[in-house]
Amino acid sequence: MPKVIAVLGVGPGLGLSIARRFGREGFTTALVSRTDTRHASYRASLGGTPTHTYAADVTDPAQLKAVLARITAEAGELDTVYFGPADATSGPGITPLTEAGADALRTPFEAIVSPAARLVEAVLPDMLKRGSGSLLFAGGLSGKYPMAMLGSLAPASAALRMYVLTLHAALRETGVYAGTLTIGGLIERGDIHREFTKQDHGFKVGTLDPDDIADRAWSLYNDREEAEAEFNAMAAV
């Protein structure tokens, strides 16, 4: 039976590149996004890769649990889960840390860290039972380096990064792998890249090729030694 990768938070940039890269290795892909608007185009772009698509908000505990159950029932046992957090700058946006209270910090945690932990809680027991599986996460460079412009988002990015690094260490002798992609820059073809480049912000942000990041994710999956791969297109860092 082909291995199955679930891509949670798939978009036209990195999420789709992850699916395409693992699909080339014979994986069945299960793509999850909040709406099914672009699912037909995603399936078409993956060519002959067996692909299942699902609409669910993975920040909602009930929807996350339900979609994971559907994937397992329809696509098969999960070998790998990739978690690409939704854009935590949506809603109230970023608040400078000099102005941020507890509520401003809580919102990114609830959009990024809590769903990641609930995902692990849902899929890790079965992985540990069989002694195999992989958990891949995408995080921001502000979780590693101080970046004042990302204000209230930075503490959640740091928490997600340390959560995954610590999980990697805790799983070292179990056969289960956890790793994170620490990303600084605009990912080409992605929604954020498209929106950002619509107007002049008075400063430039470097771009990253999602296919290059996906190749590195595949290397992390295969080698299973390194807990983190960094992609830094931020000239100031």
PDB file of C-alpha atoms in Angstrom:
ATOM      1  CA  MET A   1       0.000   0.000   0.000  1.00  0.00           C
ATOM      2  CA  PRO A   2       1.280   3.522  -0.811  1.00  0.00           C
ATOM      3  CA  LYS A   3       2.244   5.707   2.125  1.00  0.00           C
ATOM      4  CA  VAL A   4      -0.084   8.621   2.869  1.00  0.00           C
ATOM      5  CA  ILE A   5       0.855  12.240   3.595  1.00  0.00           C
ATOM      6  CA  ALA A   6      -1.754  14.668   4.906  1.00  0.00           C
ATOM      7  CA  VAL A   7      -0.989  18.294   4.016  1.00  0.00           C
ATOM      8  CA  LEU A   8      -2.887  20.527   6.425  1.00  0.00           C
ATOM      9  CA  GLY A   9      -3.227  24.144   5.362  1.00  0.00           C
ATOM     10  CA  VAL A  10      -2.476  23.511   1.702  1.00  0.00           C
ATOM     11  CA  GLY A  11      -2.134  26.490  -0.612  1.00  0.00           C
ATOM     12  CA  PRO A  12      -0.729  27.133  -4.091  1.00  0.00           C
ATOM     13  CA  GLY A  13       2.757  27.730  -2.697  1.00  0.00           C
ATOM     14  CA  LEU A  14       4.542  25.529  -0.188  1.00  0.00           C
ATOM     15  CA  GLY A  15       1.698  23.159   0.685  1.00  0.00           C
ATOM     16  CA  LEU A  16       1.202  22.155  -2.926  1.00  0.00           C
ATOM     17  CA  SER A  17       4.964  21.780  -3.438  1.00  0.00           C
ATOM     18  CA  ILE A  18       5.149  19.465  -0.414  1.00  0.00           C
ATOM     19  CA  ALA A  19       2.330  17.350  -1.862  1.00  0.00           C
ATOM     20  CA  ARG A  20       3.978  17.259  -5.276  1.00  0.00           C
ATOM     21  CA  ARG A  21       7.397  16.284  -3.848  1.00  0.00           C
ATOM     22  CA  PHE A  22       6.069  13.444  -1.730  1.00  0.00           C
ATOM     23  CA  GLY A  23       3.737  12.392  -4.531  1.00  0.00           C
ATOM     24  CA  ARG A  24       6.744  11.886  -6.781  1.00  0.00           C
ATOM     25  CA  GLU A  25       7.999   9.369  -4.237  1.00  0.00           C
ATOM     26  CA  GLY A  26       4.827   7.315  -4.504  1.00  0.00           C
ATOM     27  CA  PHE A  27       2.814   8.839  -1.659  1.00  0.00           C
ATOM     28  CA  THR A  28      -0.931   9.236  -1.740  1.00  0.00           C
ATOM     29  CA  THR A  29      -1.695  12.849  -0.826  1.00  0.00           C
ATOM     30  CA  ALA A  30      -4.544  14.182   1.293  1.00  0.00           C
ATOM     31  CA  LEU A  31      -4.919  17.948   0.981  1.00  0.00           C
ATOM     32  CA  VAL A  32      -6.811  19.996   3.571  1.00  0.00           C
ATOM     33  CA  SER A  33      -7.744  23.664   3.318  1.00  0.00           C
ATOM     34  CA  ARG A  34     -10.530  25.798   4.711  1.00  0.00           C
ATOM     35  CA  THR A  35     -12.547  25.815   1.482  1.00  0.00           C
ATOM     36  CA  ASP A  36     -12.724  23.589  -1.573  1.00  0.00           C
ATOM     37  CA  THR A  37     -12.512  26.523  -4.013  1.00  0.00           C
ATOM     38  CA  ARG A  38      -9.150  25.508  -5.477  1.00  0.00           C
ATOM     39  CA  HIS A  39      -9.226  21.776  -4.878  1.00  0.00           C
ATOM     40  CA  ALA A  40      -9.932  20.878  -8.497  1.00  0.00           C
ATOM     41  CA  SER A  41      -6.887  22.844  -9.658  1.00  0.00           C
ATOM     42  CA  TYR A  42      -4.745  21.235  -6.960  1.00  0.00           C
ATOM     43  CA  ARG A  43      -5.750  17.755  -8.067  1.00  0.00           C
ATOM     44  CA  ALA A  44      -5.066  18.642 -11.694  1.00  0.00           C
ATOM     45  CA  SER A  45      -1.618  20.031 -10.894  1.00  0.00           C
ATOM     46  CA  LEU A  46      -0.630  16.821  -9.118  1.00  0.00           C
ATOM     47  CA  GLY A  47      -1.176  14.816 -12.279  1.00  0.00           C
ATOM     48  CA  GLY A  48      -1.168  11.080 -11.668  1.00  0.00           C
ATOM     49  CA  THR A  49      -0.593  11.309  -7.922  1.00  0.00           C
ATOM     50  CA  PRO A  50      -3.503   9.709  -6.017  1.00  0.00           C
ATOM     51  CA  THR A  51      -5.024  12.716  -4.264  1.00  0.00           C
ATOM     52  CA  HIS A  52      -7.879  13.272  -1.840  1.00  0.00           C
ATOM     53  CA  THR A  53      -9.072  16.787  -0.947  1.00  0.00           C
ATOM     54  CA  TYR A  54     -10.956  17.982   2.132  1.00  0.00           C
ATOM     55  CA  ALA A  55     -12.382  21.273   3.355  1.00  0.00           C
ATOM     56  CA  ALA A  56     -11.855  21.832   7.078  1.00  0.00           C
ATOM     57  CA  ASP A  57     -10.655  24.513   9.471  1.00  0.00           C
ATOM     58  CA  VAL A  58      -7.853  22.716  11.299  1.00  0.00           C
ATOM     59  CA  THR A  59      -7.826  25.345  14.055  1.00  0.00           C
ATOM     60  CA  ASP A  60     -11.251  23.999  15.099  1.00  0.00           C
ATOM     61  CA  PRO A  61     -10.747  20.902  17.301  1.00  0.00           C
ATOM     62  CA  ALA A  62     -13.869  19.098  16.108  1.00  0.00           C
ATOM     63  CA  GLN A  63     -13.141  19.724  12.426  1.00  0.00           C
ATOM     64  CA  LEU A  64      -9.525  18.640  12.833  1.00  0.00           C
ATOM     65  CA  LYS A  65     -10.539  15.374  14.476  1.00  0.00           C
ATOM     66  CA  ALA A  66     -13.210  14.703  11.858  1.00  0.00           C
ATOM     67  CA  VAL A  67     -10.990  15.379   8.846  1.00  0.00           C
ATOM     68  CA  LEU A  68      -8.191  13.171  10.178  1.00  0.00           C
ATOM     69  CA  ALA A  69     -10.701  10.353  10.629  1.00  0.00           C
ATOM     70  CA  ARG A  70     -11.971  10.832   7.060  1.00  0.00           C
ATOM     71  CA  ILE A  71      -8.458  10.810   5.626  1.00  0.00           C
ATOM     72  CA  THR A  72      -7.604   7.594   7.425  1.00  0.00           C
ATOM     73  CA  ALA A  73     -10.822   5.936   6.291  1.00  0.00           C
ATOM     74  CA  GLU A  74     -10.593   7.054   2.647  1.00  0.00           C
ATOM     75  CA  ALA A  75      -6.860   7.366   1.899  1.00  0.00           C
ATOM     76  CA  GLY A  76      -5.304   5.024   4.458  1.00  0.00           C
ATOM     77  CA  GLU A  77      -3.088   5.049   7.524  1.00  0.00           C
ATOM     78  CA  LEU A  78      -1.138   8.279   7.923  1.00  0.00           C
ATOM     79  CA  ASP A  79       2.601   7.933   7.482  1.00  0.00           C
ATOM     80  CA  THR A  80       3.336  11.676   7.433  1.00  0.00           C
ATOM     81  CA  VAL A  81       1.503  14.828   8.434  1.00  0.00           C
ATOM     82  CA  TYR A  82       2.613  18.291   7.281  1.00  0.00           C
ATOM     83  CA  PHE A  83       1.186  21.255   9.198  1.00  0.00           C
ATOM     84  CA  GLY A  84       1.382  24.666   7.526  1.00  0.00           C
ATOM     85  CA  PRO A  85      -0.238  27.174   9.889  1.00  0.00           C
ATOM     86  CA  ALA A  86      -2.899  29.496   8.566  1.00  0.00           C
ATOM     87  CA  ASP A  87      -1.901  33.136   8.186  1.00  0.00           C
ATOM     88  CA  ALA A  88      -1.839  34.301  11.802  1.00  0.00           C
ATOM     89  CA  THR A  89      -1.656  37.909  10.643  1.00  0.00           C
ATOM     90  CA  SER A  90      -5.299  37.725   9.548  1.00  0.00           C
ATOM     91  CA  GLY A  91      -8.031  39.065  11.797  1.00  0.00           C
ATOM     92  CA  PRO A  92      -6.666  41.745  14.113  1.00  0.00           C
ATOM     93  CA  GLY A  93      -3.233  41.566  12.480  1.00  0.00           C
ATOM     94  CA  ILE A  94       0.148  42.127  14.088  1.00  0.00           C
ATOM     95  CA  THR A  95       0.422  44.285  17.189  1.00  0.00           C
ATOM     96  CA  PRO A  96       3.781  45.838  18.149  1.00  0.00           C
ATOM     97  CA  LEU A  97       5.077  44.136  21.300  1.00  0.00           C
ATOM     98  CA  THR A  98       5.335  47.534  22.979  1.00  0.00           C
ATOM     99  CA  GLU A  99       1.542  47.760  22.686  1.00  0.00           C
ATOM    100  CA  ALA A 100       0.534  44.107  22.919  1.00  0.00           C
ATOM    101  CA  GLY A 101      -1.405  42.807  25.875  1.00  0.00           C
ATOM    102  CA  ALA A 102      -2.151  39.195  26.717  1.00  0.00           C
ATOM    103  CA  ASP A 103      -5.054  38.958  24.252  1.00  0.00           C
ATOM    104  CA  ALA A 104      -2.895  40.120  21.327  1.00  0.00           C
ATOM    105  CA  LEU A 105      -0.421  37.344  22.120  1.00  0.00           C
ATOM    106  CA  ARG A 106      -3.098  34.711  22.671  1.00  0.00           C
ATOM    107  CA  THR A 107      -4.608  34.989  19.174  1.00  0.00           C
ATOM    108  CA  PRO A 108      -1.518  33.733  17.266  1.00  0.00           C
ATOM    109  CA  PHE A 109      -1.062  30.952  19.833  1.00  0.00           C
ATOM    110  CA  GLU A 110      -4.611  29.769  19.200  1.00  0.00           C
ATOM    111  CA  ALA A 111      -4.061  29.903  15.418  1.00  0.00           C
ATOM    112  CA  ILE A 112      -0.650  28.199  15.370  1.00  0.00           C
ATOM    113  CA  VAL A 113       0.513  26.437  18.517  1.00  0.00           C
ATOM    114  CA  SER A 114      -2.724  24.949  19.846  1.00  0.00           C
ATOM    115  CA  PRO A 115      -3.736  23.332  16.510  1.00  0.00           C
ATOM    116  CA  ALA A 116      -0.239  21.878  16.144  1.00  0.00           C
ATOM    117  CA  ALA A 117      -0.453  20.321  19.596  1.00  0.00           C
ATOM    118  CA  ARG A 118      -3.950  18.972  18.939  1.00  0.00           C
ATOM    119  CA  LEU A 119      -2.714  17.455  15.682  1.00  0.00           C
ATOM    120  CA  VAL A 120       0.120  15.679  17.471  1.00  0.00           C
ATOM    121  CA  GLU A 121      -2.274  14.511  20.163  1.00  0.00           C
ATOM    122  CA  ALA A 122      -4.508  12.990  17.475  1.00  0.00           C
ATOM    123  CA  VAL A 123      -1.938  11.200  15.298  1.00  0.00           C
ATOM    124  CA  LEU A 124       1.073  10.454  17.495  1.00  0.00           C
ATOM    125  CA  PRO A 125      -0.377   7.530  19.507  1.00  0.00           C
ATOM    126  CA  ASP A 126      -0.873   5.397  16.381  1.00  0.00           C
ATOM    127  CA  MET A 127       2.573   6.326  15.089  1.00  0.00           C
ATOM    128  CA  LEU A 128       4.183   5.345  18.381  1.00  0.00           C
ATOM    129  CA  LYS A 129       2.227   2.096  18.435  1.00  0.00           C
ATOM    130  CA  ARG A 130       3.610   1.006  15.076  1.00  0.00           C
ATOM    131  CA  GLY A 131       7.041   2.624  15.599  1.00  0.00           C
ATOM    132  CA  SER A 132       7.013   4.766  12.453  1.00  0.00           C
ATOM    133  CA  GLY A 133       5.704   8.060  11.113  1.00  0.00           C
ATOM    134  CA  SER A 134       6.710  11.659  10.546  1.00  0.00           C
ATOM    135  CA  LEU A 135       5.461  15.051  11.690  1.00  0.00           C
ATOM    136  CA  LEU A 136       6.574  18.063   9.635  1.00  0.00           C
ATOM    137  CA  PHE A 137       5.796  21.671  10.500  1.00  0.00           C
ATOM    138  CA  ALA A 138       6.333  25.055   8.852  1.00  0.00           C
ATOM    139  CA  GLY A 139       7.239  27.975  11.101  1.00  0.00           C
ATOM    140  CA  GLY A 140       8.501  31.534  10.848  1.00  0.00           C
ATOM    141  CA  LEU A 141      12.000  32.945  11.190  1.00  0.00           C
ATOM    142  CA  SER A 142      10.764  35.249  13.969  1.00  0.00           C
ATOM    143  CA  GLY A 143      10.662  32.135  16.129  1.00  0.00           C
ATOM    144  CA  LYS A 144      14.457  31.991  15.948  1.00  0.00           C
ATOM    145  CA  TYR A 145      15.632  35.585  15.545  1.00  0.00           C
ATOM    146  CA  PRO A 146      14.185  38.764  17.095  1.00  0.00           C
ATOM    147  CA  MET A 147      12.170  40.538  14.391  1.00  0.00           C
ATOM    148  CA  ALA A 148      10.423  43.537  15.895  1.00  0.00           C
ATOM    149  CA  MET A 149       8.248  44.107  12.818  1.00  0.00           C
ATOM    150  CA  LEU A 150       6.444  40.805  13.520  1.00  0.00           C
ATOM    151  CA  GLY A 151       5.539  41.888  17.043  1.00  0.00           C
ATOM    152  CA  SER A 152       2.778  39.777  18.573  1.00  0.00           C
ATOM    153  CA  LEU A 153       3.338  36.950  16.087  1.00  0.00           C
ATOM    154  CA  ALA A 154       6.911  36.251  17.216  1.00  0.00           C
ATOM    155  CA  PRO A 155       6.208  34.582  20.600  1.00  0.00           C
ATOM    156  CA  ALA A 156       3.868  32.049  18.955  1.00  0.00           C
ATOM    157  CA  SER A 157       6.451  31.341  16.244  1.00  0.00           C
ATOM    158  CA  ALA A 158       9.075  30.747  18.925  1.00  0.00           C
ATOM    159  CA  ALA A 159       6.743  28.464  20.859  1.00  0.00           C
ATOM    160  CA  LEU A 160       5.953  26.361  17.794  1.00  0.00           C
ATOM    161  CA  ARG A 161       9.636  26.036  16.917  1.00  0.00           C
ATOM    162  CA  MET A 162      10.657  24.945  20.412  1.00  0.00           C
ATOM    163  CA  TYR A 163       7.677  22.594  20.625  1.00  0.00           C
ATOM    164  CA  VAL A 164       8.823  20.772  17.485  1.00  0.00           C
ATOM    165  CA  LEU A 165      12.512  20.745  18.453  1.00  0.00           C
ATOM    166  CA  THR A 166      11.671  19.300  21.849  1.00  0.00           C
ATOM    167  CA  LEU A 167       9.290  16.787  20.289  1.00  0.00           C
ATOM    168  CA  HIS A 168      12.075  15.711  17.942  1.00  0.00           C
ATOM    169  CA  ALA A 169      14.354  15.061  20.908  1.00  0.00           C
ATOM    170  CA  ALA A 170      11.645  13.186  22.813  1.00  0.00           C
ATOM    171  CA  LEU A 171      10.910  10.916  19.828  1.00  0.00           C
ATOM    172  CA  ARG A 172      14.515  10.120  18.936  1.00  0.00           C
ATOM    173  CA  GLU A 173      14.416   6.437  19.965  1.00  0.00           C
ATOM    174  CA  THR A 174      10.819   5.705  18.908  1.00  0.00           C
ATOM    175  CA  GLY A 175      11.028   5.481  15.112  1.00  0.00           C
ATOM    176  CA  VAL A 176       8.807   8.557  14.784  1.00  0.00           C
ATOM    177  CA  TYR A 177      10.323  11.762  13.374  1.00  0.00           C
ATOM    178  CA  ALA A 178       9.445  15.412  13.993  1.00  0.00           C
ATOM    179  CA  GLY A 179      11.006  18.343  12.154  1.00  0.00           C
ATOM    180  CA  THR A 180      10.373  21.976  11.323  1.00  0.00           C
ATOM    181  CA  LEU A 181      10.940  24.222   8.320  1.00  0.00           C
ATOM    182  CA  THR A 182      11.897  27.663   9.653  1.00  0.00           C
ATOM    183  CA  ILE A 183      11.023  30.128   6.914  1.00  0.00           C
ATOM    184  CA  GLY A 184      11.918  33.801   6.493  1.00  0.00           C
ATOM    185  CA  GLY A 185      10.780  35.363   3.241  1.00  0.00           C
ATOM    186  CA  LEU A 186       7.921  35.370   0.771  1.00  0.00           C
ATOM    187  CA  ILE A 187       7.165  31.977  -0.707  1.00  0.00           C
ATOM    188  CA  GLU A 188       6.680  32.227  -4.443  1.00  0.00           C
ATOM    189  CA  ARG A 189       3.250  31.284  -5.802  1.00  0.00           C
ATOM    190  CA  GLY A 190       1.778  31.529  -2.298  1.00  0.00           C
ATOM    191  CA  ASP A 191      -1.172  33.675  -1.274  1.00  0.00           C
ATOM    192  CA  ILE A 192       0.866  35.935   1.011  1.00  0.00           C
ATOM    193  CA  HIS A 193       3.401  36.541  -1.764  1.00  0.00           C
ATOM    194  CA  ARG A 194       0.601  37.490  -4.163  1.00  0.00           C
ATOM    195  CA  GLU A 195      -1.034  39.899  -1.728  1.00  0.00           C
ATOM    196  CA  PHE A 196       2.250  41.459  -0.597  1.00  0.00           C
ATOM    197  CA  THR A 197       3.452  42.199  -4.125  1.00  0.00           C
ATOM    198  CA  LYS A 198       0.226  43.945  -5.122  1.00  0.00           C
ATOM    199  CA  GLN A 199       1.487  47.184  -3.583  1.00  0.00           C
ATOM    200  CA  ASP A 200       4.684  48.978  -2.640  1.00  0.00           C
ATOM    201  CA  HIS A 201       5.359  48.632   1.083  1.00  0.00           C
ATOM    202  CA  GLY A 202       8.492  50.774   1.019  1.00  0.00           C
ATOM    203  CA  PHE A 203      10.774  47.825   1.698  1.00  0.00           C
ATOM    204  CA  LYS A 204      11.692  44.585   0.016  1.00  0.00           C
ATOM    205  CA  VAL A 205      11.422  41.028   1.269  1.00  0.00           C
ATOM    206  CA  GLY A 206      13.355  38.226  -0.400  1.00  0.00           C
ATOM    207  CA  THR A 207      11.517  35.355  -2.042  1.00  0.00           C
ATOM    208  CA  LEU A 208      11.886  31.612  -1.674  1.00  0.00           C
ATOM    209  CA  ASP A 209      11.116  28.840  -4.143  1.00  0.00           C
ATOM    210  CA  PRO A 210       8.616  26.428  -2.544  1.00  0.00           C
ATOM    211  CA  ASP A 211      10.010  23.538  -4.572  1.00  0.00           C
ATOM    212  CA  ASP A 212      13.421  24.056  -2.956  1.00  0.00           C
ATOM    213  CA  ILE A 213      11.826  24.012   0.496  1.00  0.00           C
ATOM    214  CA  ALA A 214       9.871  20.875  -0.378  1.00  0.00           C
ATOM    215  CA  ASP A 215      13.079  19.160  -1.520  1.00  0.00           C
ATOM    216  CA  ARG A 216      14.624  19.960   1.854  1.00  0.00           C
ATOM    217  CA  ALA A 217      11.532  18.654   3.626  1.00  0.00           C
ATOM    218  CA  TRP A 218      11.963  15.377   1.761  1.00  0.00           C
ATOM    219  CA  SER A 219      15.612  15.234   2.876  1.00  0.00           C
ATOM    220  CA  LEU A 220      14.601  15.802   6.499  1.00  0.00           C
ATOM    221  CA  TYR A 221      12.040  13.020   6.167  1.00  0.00           C
ATOM    222  CA  ASN A 222      14.577  10.621   4.702  1.00  0.00           C
ATOM    223  CA  ASP A 223      17.588  11.410   6.902  1.00  0.00           C
ATOM    224  CA  ARG A 224      15.558  11.785  10.133  1.00  0.00           C
ATOM    225  CA  GLU A 225      18.518  13.296  12.009  1.00  0.00           C
ATOM    226  CA  GLU A 226      18.188  17.073  11.789  1.00  0.00           C
ATOM    227  CA  ALA A 227      15.251  18.676  13.540  1.00  0.00           C
ATOM    228  CA  GLU A 228      15.263  21.921  11.575  1.00  0.00           C
ATOM    229  CA  ALA A 229      15.970  23.401   8.151  1.00  0.00           C
ATOM    230  CA  GLU A 230      16.257  27.186   7.900  1.00  0.00           C
ATOM    231  CA  PHE A 231      15.371  29.260   4.832  1.00  0.00           C
ATOM    232  CA  ASN A 232      16.409  32.889   5.229  1.00  0.00           C
ATOM    233  CA  ALA A 233      15.724  35.474   2.559  1.00  0.00           C
ATOM    234  CA  MET A 234      15.637  38.330   5.085  1.00  0.00           C
ATOM    235  CA  ALA A 235      18.674  40.528   4.436  1.00  0.00           C
ATOM    236  CA  ALA A 236      18.476  42.162   7.862  1.00  0.00           C
ATOM    237  CA  VAL A 237      18.691  38.909   9.809  1.00  0.00           C
TER     238      VAL A 237
END
